[in-house]
mmCIF file of C-alpha atoms in Angstrom:
data_model
loop_
_atom_site.group_PDB
_atom_site.id
_atom_site.type_symbol
_atom_site.label_atom_id
_atom_site.label_comp_id
_atom_site.label_asym_id
_atom_site.label_seq_id
_atom_site.Cartn_x
_atom_site.Cartn_y
_atom_site.Cartn_z
ATOM 1 C CA MET A 204 26.425 60.899 -53.872
ATOM 2 C CA ALA A 205 29.108 60.060 -51.348
ATOM 3 C CA GLU A 206 30.625 57.438 -53.642
ATOM 4 C CA ASN A 207 30.777 59.868 -56.577
ATOM 5 C CA MET A 208 32.522 62.415 -54.454
ATOM 6 C CA LEU A 209 35.078 59.867 -53.243
ATOM 7 C CA LYS A 210 35.920 58.211 -56.563
ATOM 8 C CA HIS A 211 36.566 61.160 -58.856
ATOM 9 C CA HIS A 212 40.223 60.627 -59.700
ATOM 10 C CA SER A 213 43.125 58.573 -58.384
ATOM 11 C CA ARG A 214 46.148 60.693 -59.321
ATOM 12 C CA LEU A 215 47.863 62.880 -56.745
ATOM 13 C CA ASP A 216 50.431 65.240 -58.203
ATOM 14 C CA ALA A 217 53.418 66.806 -56.453
ATOM 15 C CA THR A 218 51.628 70.159 -56.029
ATOM 16 C CA THR A 219 48.615 68.760 -54.169
ATOM 17 C CA THR A 220 47.939 70.619 -50.939
ATOM 18 C CA SER A 221 45.618 69.657 -48.133
ATOM 19 C CA PRO A 222 42.284 71.477 -48.575
ATOM 20 C CA GLU A 223 40.417 73.039 -45.703
ATOM 21 C CA PRO A 224 37.321 71.176 -44.445
ATOM 22 C CA CYS A 225 34.020 72.225 -46.041
ATOM 23 C CA SER A 226 31.832 74.491 -43.977
ATOM 24 C CA LEU A 227 28.680 73.020 -45.561
ATOM 25 C CA SER A 228 26.801 70.330 -43.688
ATOM 26 C CA PHE A 229 26.938 66.919 -45.317
ATOM 27 C CA PRO A 230 24.655 63.984 -44.413
ATOM 28 C CA PHE A 231 27.567 61.542 -44.777
ATOM 29 C CA GLU A 232 28.654 62.329 -41.203
ATOM 30 C CA SER A 233 25.329 61.169 -39.803
ATOM 31 C CA LEU A 234 25.612 57.691 -41.349
ATOM 32 C CA PRO A 235 26.204 54.672 -39.050
ATOM 33 C CA PRO A 236 29.946 53.905 -38.546
ATOM 34 C CA GLU A 237 29.659 50.511 -40.238
ATOM 35 C CA LEU A 238 28.182 52.053 -43.381
ATOM 36 C CA LYS A 239 30.803 54.783 -43.484
ATOM 37 C CA GLN A 240 33.552 52.180 -43.174
ATOM 38 C CA ALA A 241 32.030 50.213 -46.050
ATOM 39 C CA ILE A 242 32.084 53.367 -48.182
ATOM 40 C CA TYR A 243 35.728 54.095 -47.293
ATOM 41 C CA HIS A 244 36.600 50.472 -48.075
ATOM 42 C CA PHE A 245 34.846 50.339 -51.441
ATOM 43 C CA ALA A 246 36.114 53.741 -52.547
ATOM 44 C CA ALA A 247 39.718 52.808 -51.720
ATOM 45 C CA THR A 248 39.711 49.302 -53.249
ATOM 46 C CA ASP A 249 36.738 48.989 -55.669
ATOM 47 C CA ASP A 250 35.785 45.722 -53.963
ATOM 48 C CA LEU A 251 34.649 45.035 -50.403
ATOM 49 C CA ARG A 252 36.446 41.661 -50.590
ATOM 50 C CA GLU A 253 39.749 43.395 -51.414
ATOM 51 C CA ARG A 254 42.129 44.411 -48.620
ATOM 52 C CA ASP A 255 44.968 45.867 -50.709
ATOM 53 C CA ILE A 256 45.289 49.631 -51.174
ATOM 54 C CA PHE A 257 47.583 50.311 -54.122
ATOM 55 C CA VAL A 258 50.017 53.204 -54.409
ATOM 56 C CA LYS A 259 51.809 53.426 -57.751
ATOM 57 C CA HIS A 260 54.747 55.713 -58.390
ATOM 58 C CA THR A 261 55.288 57.013 -61.907
ATOM 59 C CA LEU A 262 58.169 59.019 -63.286
ATOM 60 C CA ASN A 263 58.291 62.513 -64.637
ATOM 61 C CA THR A 264 60.643 63.205 -67.505
ATOM 62 C CA TYR A 265 64.336 62.531 -66.908
ATOM 63 C CA ALA A 266 65.109 66.191 -66.177
ATOM 64 C CA GLU A 267 62.205 66.639 -63.763
ATOM 65 C CA THR A 268 62.782 63.420 -61.865
ATOM 66 C CA TYR A 269 66.476 63.825 -61.203
ATOM 67 C CA ASN A 270 66.533 67.557 -60.621
ATOM 68 C CA GLY A 271 64.316 67.704 -57.574
ATOM 69 C CA ALA A 272 60.844 66.582 -58.677
ATOM 70 C CA LEU A 273 59.660 63.353 -57.098
ATOM 71 C CA GLY A 274 57.273 61.927 -59.665
ATOM 72 C CA ILE A 275 53.571 61.214 -59.186
ATOM 73 C CA LEU A 276 51.664 58.965 -56.786
ATOM 74 C CA GLU A 277 48.480 57.329 -58.051
ATOM 75 C CA SER A 278 46.240 55.882 -55.364
ATOM 76 C CA GLN A 279 42.495 55.658 -54.810
ATOM 77 C CA GLY A 280 43.136 55.154 -51.099
ATOM 78 C CA LEU A 281 45.034 58.400 -50.731
ATOM 79 C CA LEU A 282 42.395 60.227 -52.746
ATOM 80 C CA VAL A 283 39.632 58.954 -50.458
ATOM 81 C CA LEU A 284 41.471 60.369 -47.452
ATOM 82 C CA GLN A 285 42.058 63.648 -49.243
ATOM 83 C CA LYS A 286 38.335 63.930 -49.989
ATOM 84 C CA MET A 287 37.389 63.071 -46.412
ATOM 85 C CA ARG A 288 39.551 65.921 -45.230
ATOM 86 C CA MET A 289 37.220 68.193 -47.192
ATOM 87 C CA VAL A 290 34.245 66.890 -45.235
ATOM 88 C CA SER A 291 35.501 67.422 -41.688
ATOM 89 C CA LYS A 292 38.467 66.790 -39.417
ATOM 90 C CA HIS A 293 36.511 64.116 -37.564
ATOM 91 C CA THR A 294 35.596 62.244 -40.759
ATOM 92 C CA PHE A 295 39.184 62.428 -42.007
ATOM 93 C CA THR A 296 40.522 61.007 -38.722
ATOM 94 C CA GLU A 297 37.896 58.269 -38.755
ATOM 95 C CA ALA A 298 38.737 57.288 -42.353
ATOM 96 C CA ALA A 299 42.504 57.421 -41.722
ATOM 97 C CA ASP A 300 42.212 55.231 -38.623
ATOM 98 C CA PHE A 301 40.194 52.670 -40.597
ATOM 99 C CA LEU A 302 42.185 52.529 -43.853
ATOM 100 C CA ALA A 303 45.581 52.661 -42.110
ATOM 101 C CA SER A 304 44.677 49.863 -39.700
ATOM 102 C CA PRO A 305 46.198 46.362 -40.044
ATOM 103 C CA LEU A 306 43.018 45.311 -41.864
ATOM 104 C CA PHE A 307 44.456 46.855 -45.036
ATOM 105 C CA ARG A 308 47.745 46.240 -46.792
ATOM 106 C CA TRP A 309 49.288 49.237 -48.541
ATOM 107 C CA VAL A 310 50.919 47.918 -51.727
ATOM 108 C CA LEU A 311 53.745 50.147 -52.960
ATOM 109 C CA ILE A 312 54.531 49.753 -56.671
ATOM 110 C CA SER A 313 57.628 51.274 -58.256
ATOM 111 C CA ASP A 314 58.282 49.444 -61.508
ATOM 112 C CA MET A 315 60.497 52.053 -63.164
ATOM 113 C CA GLN A 316 63.048 52.678 -60.406
ATOM 114 C CA SER A 317 63.875 51.746 -56.828
ATOM 115 C CA HIS A 318 61.289 52.171 -54.063
ATOM 116 C CA LYS A 319 63.459 54.934 -52.620
ATOM 117 C CA PHE A 320 61.778 57.465 -54.876
ATOM 118 C CA LEU A 321 58.254 56.316 -54.015
ATOM 119 C CA LEU A 322 58.982 56.409 -50.283
ATOM 120 C CA ARG A 323 60.588 59.834 -50.557
ATOM 121 C CA LYS A 324 57.529 61.134 -52.401
ATOM 122 C CA PHE A 325 55.171 59.479 -49.891
ATOM 123 C CA ARG A 326 57.001 61.016 -46.943
ATOM 124 C CA LYS A 327 57.033 64.484 -48.487
ATOM 125 C CA THR A 328 53.459 64.705 -49.773
ATOM 126 C CA VAL A 329 51.240 62.395 -47.678
ATOM 127 C CA PRO A 330 50.128 63.989 -44.382
ATOM 128 C CA ALA A 331 51.712 62.530 -41.258
ATOM 129 C CA GLN A 332 48.227 61.835 -39.859
ATOM 130 C CA ILE A 333 47.899 59.194 -42.592
ATOM 131 C CA ARG A 334 51.323 57.637 -43.048
ATOM 132 C CA GLU A 335 52.130 57.496 -39.326
ATOM 133 C CA ARG A 336 49.048 55.320 -38.802
ATOM 134 C CA ILE A 337 49.851 52.755 -41.529
ATOM 135 C CA ALA A 338 50.895 49.440 -39.981
ATOM 136 C CA TYR A 339 50.836 47.037 -42.954
ATOM 137 C CA VAL A 340 53.042 47.626 -46.026
ATOM 138 C CA TYR A 341 53.953 45.528 -49.076
ATOM 139 C CA LEU A 342 56.900 46.453 -51.326
ATOM 140 C CA GLN A 343 55.926 44.812 -54.600
ATOM 141 C CA ARG A 344 58.788 43.554 -56.792
ATOM 142 C CA PHE A 345 61.671 44.668 -54.612
ATOM 143 C CA THR A 346 64.446 44.304 -57.165
ATOM 144 C CA VAL A 347 67.881 45.250 -58.382
ATOM 145 C CA LEU A 348 68.032 43.506 -61.758
ATOM 146 C CA ASN A 349 64.734 44.841 -63.080
ATOM 147 C CA HIS A 350 65.943 48.409 -62.592
ATOM 148 C CA THR A 351 69.186 47.842 -64.440
ATOM 149 C CA HIS A 352 68.957 44.975 -66.866
ATOM 150 C CA LEU A 353 68.732 45.774 -70.558
ATOM 151 C CA PRO A 354 66.255 43.851 -72.700
ATOM 152 C CA THR A 355 68.909 41.485 -74.018
ATOM 153 C CA SER A 356 69.688 37.825 -73.418
ATOM 154 C CA ASP A 357 72.628 38.336 -71.086
ATOM 155 C CA LEU A 358 73.728 40.251 -67.995
ATOM 156 C CA GLU A 359 76.226 42.433 -69.831
ATOM 157 C CA LEU A 360 75.110 45.751 -68.401
ATOM 158 C CA TRP A 361 74.729 44.546 -64.812
ATOM 159 C CA GLN A 362 78.073 42.750 -64.882
ATOM 160 C CA ALA A 363 79.800 45.872 -66.203
ATOM 161 C CA GLN A 364 80.828 47.710 -63.065
ATOM 162 C CA ASP A 365 81.400 50.963 -64.972
ATOM 163 C CA ILE A 366 78.782 51.329 -67.724
ATOM 164 C CA ARG A 367 79.905 54.765 -68.897
ATOM 165 C CA SER A 368 81.946 53.076 -71.620
ATOM 166 C CA GLN A 369 79.049 50.862 -72.740
ATOM 167 C CA PRO A 370 77.449 51.656 -76.106
ATOM 168 C CA SER A 371 74.334 53.724 -75.556
ATOM 169 C CA ARG A 372 71.028 51.998 -76.259
ATOM 170 C CA ASN A 373 67.434 52.821 -75.482
ATOM 171 C CA TRP A 374 68.053 52.675 -71.768
ATOM 172 C CA PRO A 375 65.208 53.279 -69.295
ATOM 173 C CA ILE A 376 65.223 56.673 -67.580
ATOM 174 C CA TYR A 377 66.578 55.227 -64.345
ATOM 175 C CA VAL A 378 69.454 53.394 -66.042
ATOM 176 C CA SER A 379 70.357 56.559 -67.951
ATOM 177 C CA HIS A 380 70.503 58.428 -64.662
ATOM 178 C CA MET A 381 72.598 55.777 -62.919
ATOM 179 C CA SER A 382 75.041 55.551 -65.838
ATOM 180 C CA GLN A 383 76.725 58.729 -64.577
ATOM 181 C CA PHE A 384 78.211 56.849 -61.609
ATOM 182 C CA ALA A 385 81.594 55.164 -61.978
ATOM 183 C CA ASN A 386 80.528 52.183 -59.893
ATOM 184 C CA PHE A 387 77.165 51.343 -61.414
ATOM 185 C CA ARG A 388 76.421 48.273 -59.280
ATOM 186 C CA TRP A 389 77.203 50.092 -56.054
ATOM 187 C CA ALA A 390 75.023 53.059 -57.018
ATOM 188 C CA VAL A 391 72.011 50.874 -57.816
ATOM 189 C CA MET A 392 72.296 48.820 -54.619
ATOM 190 C CA ARG A 393 72.745 52.022 -52.607
ATOM 191 C CA ASP A 394 69.419 53.297 -53.947
ATOM 192 C CA VAL A 395 67.698 50.007 -53.082
ATOM 193 C CA GLY A 396 69.177 50.076 -49.568
ATOM 194 C CA ILE A 397 68.138 53.694 -48.987
ATOM 195 C CA GLY A 398 64.557 52.645 -49.639
ATOM 196 C CA ILE A 399 64.772 50.151 -46.772
ATOM 197 C CA THR A 400 66.279 52.738 -44.414
ATOM 198 C CA LEU A 401 63.385 55.101 -45.181
ATOM 199 C CA LEU A 402 60.688 52.629 -44.087
ATOM 200 C CA PRO A 403 60.689 53.429 -40.335
ATOM 201 C CA HIS A 404 60.684 57.162 -41.075
ATOM 202 C CA VAL A 405 57.754 56.941 -43.494
ATOM 203 C CA PHE A 406 55.810 54.282 -41.529
ATOM 204 C CA PRO A 407 56.775 54.486 -37.822
ATOM 205 C CA ALA A 408 53.761 52.299 -36.880
ATOM 206 C CA LEU A 409 54.820 49.471 -39.231
ATOM 207 C CA ARG A 410 54.046 46.033 -37.798
ATOM 208 C CA LYS A 411 53.525 43.844 -40.892
ATOM 209 C CA PHE A 412 56.026 44.073 -43.746
ATOM 210 C CA HIS A 413 55.629 42.091 -46.965
ATOM 211 C CA VAL A 414 58.142 42.122 -49.804
ATOM 212 C CA SER A 415 58.094 40.243 -53.111
ATOM 213 C CA LEU A 416 61.415 38.847 -54.336
ATOM 214 C CA ASP A 417 62.710 36.734 -57.190
ATOM 215 C CA ILE A 418 65.341 34.203 -56.121
ATOM 216 C CA VAL A 419 67.396 35.005 -59.250
ATOM 217 C CA ASP A 420 67.523 38.650 -58.171
ATOM 218 C CA CYS A 421 68.923 37.501 -54.827
ATOM 219 C CA MET A 422 71.865 35.630 -56.398
ATOM 220 C CA PRO A 423 75.389 37.104 -56.527
ATOM 221 C CA ILE A 424 76.043 39.031 -59.723
ATOM 222 C CA SER A 425 79.794 38.440 -59.944
ATOM 223 C CA THR A 426 79.534 34.775 -61.007
ATOM 224 C CA SER A 427 77.321 32.662 -63.245
ATOM 225 C CA LEU A 428 74.141 31.119 -61.867
ATOM 226 C CA SER A 429 75.682 27.656 -62.305
ATOM 227 C CA ARG A 430 78.644 28.640 -60.124
ATOM 228 C CA CYS A 431 76.281 30.173 -57.563
ATOM 229 C CA ILE A 432 74.341 26.933 -57.254
ATOM 230 C CA GLU A 433 77.583 25.014 -56.772
ATOM 231 C CA GLU A 434 78.727 27.366 -54.000
ATOM 232 C CA PHE A 435 75.298 27.285 -52.396
ATOM 233 C CA SER A 436 75.369 23.475 -52.135
ATOM 234 C CA GLN A 437 78.593 23.704 -50.115
ATOM 235 C CA ASN A 438 77.554 26.435 -47.670
ATOM 236 C CA SER A 439 73.856 27.242 -47.996
ATOM 237 C CA VAL A 440 73.107 29.905 -45.356
ATOM 238 C CA GLY A 441 76.578 31.427 -45.435
ATOM 239 C CA PHE A 442 76.291 31.712 -49.215
ATOM 240 C CA TRP A 443 73.445 34.222 -48.904
ATOM 241 C CA THR A 444 74.908 36.154 -45.987
ATOM 242 C CA LYS A 445 78.148 36.888 -47.796
ATOM 243 C CA THR A 446 77.068 37.311 -51.404
ATOM 244 C CA SER A 447 73.419 38.266 -51.977
ATOM 245 C CA PRO A 448 72.892 41.849 -53.243
ATOM 246 C CA ILE A 449 69.248 41.758 -52.134
ATOM 247 C CA LEU A 450 69.916 40.358 -48.662
ATOM 248 C CA SER A 451 72.650 42.933 -48.082
ATOM 249 C CA GLN A 452 70.031 45.666 -48.609
ATOM 250 C CA LEU A 453 67.240 43.992 -46.635
ATOM 251 C CA ASP A 454 69.750 43.725 -43.804
ATOM 252 C CA TRP A 455 69.132 47.444 -43.168
ATOM 253 C CA LEU A 456 65.829 46.353 -41.603
ATOM 254 C CA ARG A 457 67.670 45.283 -38.452
ATOM 255 C CA PHE A 458 68.435 48.930 -37.680
ATOM 256 C CA ASN A 459 64.724 49.693 -37.366
ATOM 257 C CA SER A 460 64.188 50.293 -33.650
ATOM 258 C CA ASN A 461 60.845 48.433 -33.822
ATOM 259 C CA ILE A 462 62.123 45.419 -35.783
ATOM 260 C CA GLY A 463 61.352 43.050 -32.904
ATOM 261 C CA SER A 464 57.650 43.919 -33.304
ATOM 262 C CA ILE A 465 57.493 43.450 -37.085
ATOM 263 C CA ASP A 466 56.291 40.309 -38.878
ATOM 264 C CA ILE A 467 58.041 39.901 -42.244
ATOM 265 C CA LEU A 468 56.653 37.875 -45.132
ATOM 266 C CA VAL A 469 58.643 37.215 -48.326
ATOM 267 C CA VAL A 470 56.375 36.601 -51.316
ATOM 268 C CA TRP A 471 58.307 34.610 -53.926
ATOM 269 C CA ASP A 472 57.714 35.794 -57.480
ATOM 270 C CA ASP A 473 59.368 35.191 -60.850
ATOM 271 C CA PHE A 474 59.631 38.678 -62.333
ATOM 272 C CA CYS A 475 63.256 38.101 -63.461
ATOM 273 C CA ARG A 476 62.226 35.460 -66.014
ATOM 274 C CA GLN A 477 64.831 36.550 -68.543
ATOM 275 C CA GLN A 478 67.749 35.916 -66.189
ATOM 276 C CA ARG A 479 66.145 32.703 -64.884
ATOM 277 C CA HIS A 480 66.054 31.175 -68.367
ATOM 278 C CA ILE A 481 69.817 31.410 -68.905
ATOM 279 C CA CYS A 482 70.535 28.753 -66.291
ATOM 280 C CA GLU A 483 69.291 25.223 -67.005
ATOM 281 C CA GLU A 484 70.371 24.034 -63.542
ATOM 282 C CA LEU A 485 67.823 26.281 -61.877
ATOM 283 C CA THR A 486 65.142 23.617 -61.585
ATOM 284 C CA GLU A 487 62.043 23.934 -59.419
ATOM 285 C CA GLU A 488 63.675 21.739 -56.786
ATOM 286 C CA VAL A 489 66.792 23.894 -56.687
ATOM 287 C CA ILE A 490 64.677 27.054 -56.548
ATOM 288 C CA LYS A 491 62.783 25.718 -53.527
ATOM 289 C CA ASP A 492 66.051 24.889 -51.718
ATOM 290 C CA LEU A 493 67.457 28.319 -52.500
ATOM 291 C CA GLN A 494 64.329 30.053 -51.215
ATOM 292 C CA GLN A 495 64.269 28.090 -47.967
ATOM 293 C CA THR A 496 67.883 28.819 -47.105
ATOM 294 C CA PHE A 497 67.505 32.473 -48.102
ATOM 295 C CA ILE A 498 64.763 32.814 -45.473
ATOM 296 C CA ALA A 499 67.020 31.063 -42.941
ATOM 297 C CA ALA A 500 69.794 33.553 -43.738
ATOM 298 C CA MET A 501 67.357 36.450 -43.278
ATOM 299 C CA GLY A 502 66.448 35.045 -39.876
ATOM 300 C CA ASN A 503 70.121 34.933 -38.886
ATOM 301 C CA LEU A 504 70.602 38.597 -39.773
ATOM 302 C CA ILE A 505 67.322 40.361 -39.005
ATOM 303 C CA PRO A 506 65.841 40.047 -35.479
ATOM 304 C CA ALA A 507 62.229 40.468 -36.597
ATOM 305 C CA LYS A 508 59.241 39.129 -34.665
ATOM 306 C CA SER A 509 58.846 36.536 -37.437
ATOM 307 C CA ILE A 510 60.160 35.877 -40.970
ATOM 308 C CA THR A 511 58.156 33.575 -43.208
ATOM 309 C CA SER A 512 57.639 33.084 -46.944
ATOM 310 C CA ARG A 513 55.113 31.879 -49.487
ATOM 311 C CA CYS A 514 54.868 31.605 -53.263
#
């Protein structure tokens, strides 16, 4: 009975309001704490071995998204907490304390546009009693190229600083929106950077921050990958500090007042496969060297408690 009540639906729309607790008695509250925690866990993740709580942001139509609406969050974890609020204030607090603890990693997915929009939606619609407890966050596929690159074999759109003169194609909603700005590259990177600046406001208790990156996405966009590799071999750490569009946005982390208490993990991914394939010199050995020195450059810029990486 409790499980059916918890796992009814995972979509939270922008009009969702916090319901008042039920006045009816419910035997769930009399269960042992360990059993209640197991129910919260299973309802939020579908698997007691799973520790990731997913939050996916989806777009409205173009007009809705860029004229004030903030899209839709889909998350079983958030729905569980919403349902527990209907049981009682005590049960809600108990569930929030458990699911927002460092035992669980909140995975934020924003495939269609920058994480700025997801974080803005999260801050506006998720109660502070939940988000201010969350200590462990993972930005999945933190990217610039995947929000801008057309499905072609080159970097024509991204390399074009002003895309307003580019022939219109079936652009994604986000690219269509960004095409109104004269400096396209600047506008996209600004959005990515704003997402990083929002983190301490959305998650003030953040202590573990994971982010997945593709090394190709971290490379400078003004020169070819072959030229980048050549420059990197001459000045490895300085290469990233001065030229990386991704590192320049992650650098906003150092302005988080709690950065010295945050452990950062970079998860290396290969979601920019299309761009990776246009450079034969980008061998596995070169990729490993690039990744290692990128982490060293992050350490030089961001005074976090720790900065590590894994594939």
